[in-house]
């Protein structure tokens, strides 16, 4: 009787000290700041499928939805506070928490380069300290942003135009004289339809997914910057995971980051689809194109410098280093 009792006590104590979650399947609640099935959500959806396909008994992600579940500019707060455990979100939607993250879309190298040269670690630390988030993965490499218009322009001058923006384009478009209106992606179609904007910034991918081609006449080339859509995990949740669970998420991160290479081909198809949908290309002269790209970089970095010059210098070095 005495012996049985002590065995039970040992089992009970070992269950208490085995650490949280390690032995049991954990479910993470996930959200995307981009609409389900559209270009900027697809890598995330593939990531979730990858994790769930391999995660039996270890870890599962329950995707609760897109912008209808959490407004895009609230997703950062939701990760920070633990309202969601994991999220697909661009840094432009959480500059309220990490103003320096405005540097991420100014990168000219890849996440693989950034993991190698220490930039990833720097950026992960920023996310941990300022946002209570673990920077798990980056998608969007090789995808440029463009200016889309309902009225033509023939040089890099946006004065007199009202353009929908986010922090991604703000400094650049402002410098070119535009009137800016910030909106979530979900408000772009109606703003175009009503004529309250003359254009908007958006990546090369996703215009047709969103149906915006119906309201868009022109795309300005060349594209500028590089998309960052990041997979972030609430830091308390991350720290509570066991080794096997962390390893599965890191494996899925590396896998989805490898898929970034597919973007070059996807961009090509998107350009063709835009042309077929009747979106005309406005192409600047070589000199204007060069000035356009230089202005984009200069304005973008000046904005990050004004937030934190030390962090800006550190990130500029490692985000623009050749591999
Ligand atoms: O235009 C936007 O809403 C935006 O900032 C963005 C950033 C990354 C990918 C797609 C859109």
Short mmCIF file of N, CA, C and O and ligand atoms in Angstrom, two decimals, residues 34 40 72-73 89-93 105 143 145 164-169 183-186 188 200-203 205 212 226-229, ligand 1:
data_model
loop_
_atom_site.label_atom_id
_atom_site.label_comp_id
_atom_site.label_asym_id
_atom_site.label_seq_id
_atom_site.Cartn_x
_atom_site.Cartn_y
_atom_site.Cartn_z
N UNK A 34 -3.52 39.24 -44.45
CA UNK A 34 -3.92 39.31 -45.87
C UNK A 34 -5.05 38.32 -46.13
O UNK A 34 -5.10 37.25 -45.52
N UNK A 40 -0.27 37.45 -50.95
CA UNK A 40 0.57 37.63 -49.75
C UNK A 40 0.17 36.69 -48.62
O UNK A 40 0.83 36.66 -47.57
N UNK A 72 -5.86 44.38 -40.17
CA UNK A 72 -4.43 44.29 -40.45
C UNK A 72 -3.53 45.13 -39.54
O UNK A 72 -2.51 44.64 -39.05
N UNK A 73 -3.93 46.37 -39.26
CA UNK A 73 -3.07 47.23 -38.44
C UNK A 73 -3.17 46.89 -36.94
O UNK A 73 -2.51 47.52 -36.13
N UNK A 89 2.21 38.67 -41.19
CA UNK A 89 1.99 40.12 -41.17
C UNK A 89 3.21 40.87 -41.69
O UNK A 89 4.35 40.49 -41.43
N UNK A 90 2.96 41.93 -42.46
CA UNK A 90 4.07 42.76 -42.93
C UNK A 90 4.43 43.80 -41.86
O UNK A 90 3.55 44.26 -41.11
N UNK A 91 5.70 44.18 -41.84
CA UNK A 91 6.15 45.14 -40.82
C UNK A 91 5.43 46.49 -40.94
O UNK A 91 5.29 47.21 -39.96
N UNK A 92 4.97 46.82 -42.15
CA UNK A 92 4.27 48.10 -42.34
C UNK A 92 3.01 48.18 -41.48
O UNK A 92 2.52 49.27 -41.20
N UNK A 93 2.48 47.02 -41.07
CA UNK A 93 1.26 47.02 -40.26
C UNK A 93 1.57 47.11 -38.76
O UNK A 93 0.65 47.21 -37.95
N UNK A 105 11.59 46.43 -45.70
CA UNK A 105 11.27 46.42 -47.14
C UNK A 105 12.34 47.14 -47.97
O UNK A 105 12.25 47.18 -49.19
N UNK A 143 9.97 40.16 -54.49
CA UNK A 143 8.71 40.77 -54.93
C UNK A 143 8.79 42.29 -54.74
O UNK A 143 8.84 42.76 -53.61
N UNK A 145 7.46 46.36 -54.99
CA UNK A 145 6.24 47.17 -54.91
C UNK A 145 6.15 48.04 -56.16
O UNK A 145 7.16 48.37 -56.78
N UNK A 164 -3.25 56.25 -52.11
CA UNK A 164 -3.39 55.40 -50.92
C UNK A 164 -2.01 54.86 -50.53
O UNK A 164 -1.25 54.39 -51.39
N UNK A 165 -1.72 54.94 -49.25
CA UNK A 165 -0.40 54.52 -48.79
C UNK A 165 -0.48 53.63 -47.55
O UNK A 165 -1.54 53.41 -46.97
N UNK A 166 0.69 53.10 -47.20
CA UNK A 166 0.96 52.51 -45.88
C UNK A 166 2.36 53.05 -45.53
O UNK A 166 2.95 53.77 -46.35
N UNK A 167 2.91 52.69 -44.37
CA UNK A 167 4.27 53.16 -44.09
C UNK A 167 5.30 52.76 -45.16
O UNK A 167 6.32 53.44 -45.31
N UNK A 168 5.03 51.72 -45.94
CA UNK A 168 5.99 51.28 -46.97
C UNK A 168 6.33 52.41 -47.93
O UNK A 168 7.49 52.66 -48.24
N UNK A 169 5.30 53.10 -48.42
CA UNK A 169 5.49 54.05 -49.52
C UNK A 169 5.52 55.50 -49.04
O UNK A 169 5.75 56.40 -49.84
N UNK A 183 -4.77 53.55 -45.83
CA UNK A 183 -5.90 52.64 -45.63
C UNK A 183 -5.38 51.21 -45.52
O UNK A 183 -4.29 50.89 -46.00
N UNK A 184 -6.18 50.36 -44.92
CA UNK A 184 -5.93 48.92 -44.97
C UNK A 184 -6.24 48.46 -46.40
O UNK A 184 -7.00 49.12 -47.12
N UNK A 185 -5.66 47.33 -46.81
CA UNK A 185 -5.94 46.84 -48.17
C UNK A 185 -7.43 46.69 -48.45
O UNK A 185 -7.88 46.97 -49.57
N UNK A 186 -8.21 46.31 -47.46
CA UNK A 186 -9.64 46.07 -47.66
C UNK A 186 -10.44 47.28 -48.09
O UNK A 186 -11.59 47.16 -48.52
N UNK A 188 -9.19 49.60 -50.35
CA UNK A 188 -8.66 50.16 -51.60
C UNK A 188 -9.69 50.14 -52.73
O UNK A 188 -9.88 51.14 -53.43
N UNK A 200 -2.53 53.85 -55.84
CA UNK A 200 -2.16 53.17 -54.60
C UNK A 200 -0.84 52.44 -54.77
O UNK A 200 -0.43 52.11 -55.89
N UNK A 201 -0.18 52.19 -53.68
CA UNK A 201 0.99 51.33 -53.68
C UNK A 201 0.57 49.91 -53.38
O UNK A 201 -0.32 49.68 -52.55
N UNK A 202 1.22 48.95 -54.06
CA UNK A 202 0.97 47.52 -53.81
C UNK A 202 2.08 46.71 -54.48
O UNK A 202 2.68 47.18 -55.45
N UNK A 203 2.34 45.51 -54.01
CA UNK A 203 3.33 44.66 -54.69
C UNK A 203 2.91 44.30 -56.12
O UNK A 203 1.76 44.52 -56.51
N UNK A 205 2.46 41.38 -57.06
CA UNK A 205 1.56 40.22 -56.95
C UNK A 205 0.25 40.58 -56.24
O UNK A 205 0.26 41.32 -55.27
N UNK A 212 -8.69 44.34 -58.02
CA UNK A 212 -8.40 45.77 -58.19
C UNK A 212 -8.12 46.13 -59.65
O UNK A 212 -8.14 47.31 -60.00
N UNK A 226 11.32 45.77 -51.61
CA UNK A 226 11.12 44.32 -51.60
C UNK A 226 10.14 43.96 -50.47
O UNK A 226 10.34 44.39 -49.33
N UNK A 227 9.14 43.21 -50.84
CA UNK A 227 8.09 42.85 -49.87
C UNK A 227 8.68 42.09 -48.67
O UNK A 227 9.53 41.22 -48.84
N UNK A 228 8.21 42.44 -47.46
CA UNK A 228 8.47 41.58 -46.30
C UNK A 228 7.12 41.21 -45.69
O UNK A 228 6.37 42.06 -45.26
N UNK A 229 6.82 39.95 -45.75
CA UNK A 229 5.65 39.43 -45.03
C UNK A 229 6.20 38.37 -44.09
O UNK A 229 6.78 37.37 -44.52
O1 LIG B 1 0.28 48.18 -49.38
C1 LIG B 1 0.22 47.59 -48.31
O2 LIG B 1 -0.82 47.36 -47.69
C2 LIG B 1 1.47 47.11 -47.75
O3 LIG B 1 2.12 47.84 -47.01
C3 LIG B 1 1.93 45.77 -48.08
C4 LIG B 1 3.14 45.30 -47.56
C5 LIG B 1 3.57 44.02 -47.89
C6 LIG B 1 2.82 43.25 -48.75
C7 LIG B 1 1.64 43.72 -49.27
C8 LIG B 1 1.19 44.98 -48.93
#
